[in-house]
Amino acid sequence: MIRFRRPLRCLWDFFRKELAEVLIPQKKIKDRVATLGAAISEDYAGKDLVIVCVLSGAFMFLADLVRHIYVHHEIYFMAASSYGDSTKSSGVVRLLLDLEANIEGRDVLIVEDIVDTGRTLDYIIRILKARNPASLRVCVLLDKRERREVDVPLGYVGFEIADRFVIGYGLDLAERYRNLPFVAVSKEESSD
Ligand code: IMP
């Protein structure tokens, strides 16, 4: 018979040489996401909620968050890019995937993984606002407030974090580490 090892132990054994530290553990994320979901459910009771997930980084946050949202809603995806394969923003945002829904007159909630300079969100907000939604708010897991260059209104924030390049829980470094169930700092970043 195959003997299985404890899943988180295996994952940790595999990644620990590459991680400097776990910044936000799994349990803390779980609790905060549940709180955010409950707040969103109360605020959007009786409304026509459309959730727009910004790919790729927000996929894991979205999947957990919507399991705590107890009002009817539709989910759509957008993708924008400002980073390429590095840890520094290029400052130029490009739209890679647009919405498939008409959001005119509807209550739109953008779900994003992290706000850094604010340029990506600002770009997405401007695109969506031009389509005349009834309301437009943002729910973001991580806020690197001290890095902000463009002011963006945030309706719901999971955690405010310091200026460090983080990976895991959907966030990548050159497309890797998105599968980590916690938010961590890689050794590569901490040796910069
Ligand atoms: P901004 O346009 O500078 O606010 O950057 C937003 C986007 O950059 C996010 O959607 C992420 O994809 C990416 N990003 C910013 N900071 C980090 C980080 O610390 N780790 C991984 N991705 C990041």
Short mmCIF file of N, CA, C and O in Angstrom, two decimals, residues 44 69 82 134 177 190:
data_model
loop_
_atom_site.label_atom_id
_atom_site.label_comp_id
_atom_site.label_asym_id
_atom_site.label_seq_id
_atom_site.Cartn_x
_atom_site.Cartn_y
_atom_site.Cartn_z
N TYR A 44 -23.49 43.59 -0.17
CA TYR A 44 -24.12 43.39 -1.48
C TYR A 44 -25.44 42.64 -1.41
O TYR A 44 -25.96 42.22 -2.44
N ILE A 69 -18.97 33.98 0.10
CA ILE A 69 -19.92 35.03 -0.30
C ILE A 69 -21.29 34.38 -0.47
O ILE A 69 -21.48 33.51 -1.32
N SER A 82 1.96 44.01 -15.99
CA SER A 82 2.89 45.15 -15.86
C SER A 82 4.28 44.69 -15.43
O SER A 82 5.18 45.49 -15.29
N ALA A 134 -23.16 50.38 -12.06
CA ALA A 134 -23.90 51.12 -11.02
C ALA A 134 -22.94 51.48 -9.89
O ALA A 134 -23.02 52.56 -9.30
N TYR A 177 5.66 29.33 -7.94
CA TYR A 177 5.26 29.50 -6.53
C TYR A 177 3.79 29.85 -6.33
O TYR A 177 3.38 30.08 -5.20
N SER A 190 15.04 38.33 -0.99
CA SER A 190 15.67 38.85 0.21
C SER A 190 17.18 39.03 0.04
O SER A 190 17.81 39.68 0.83
#
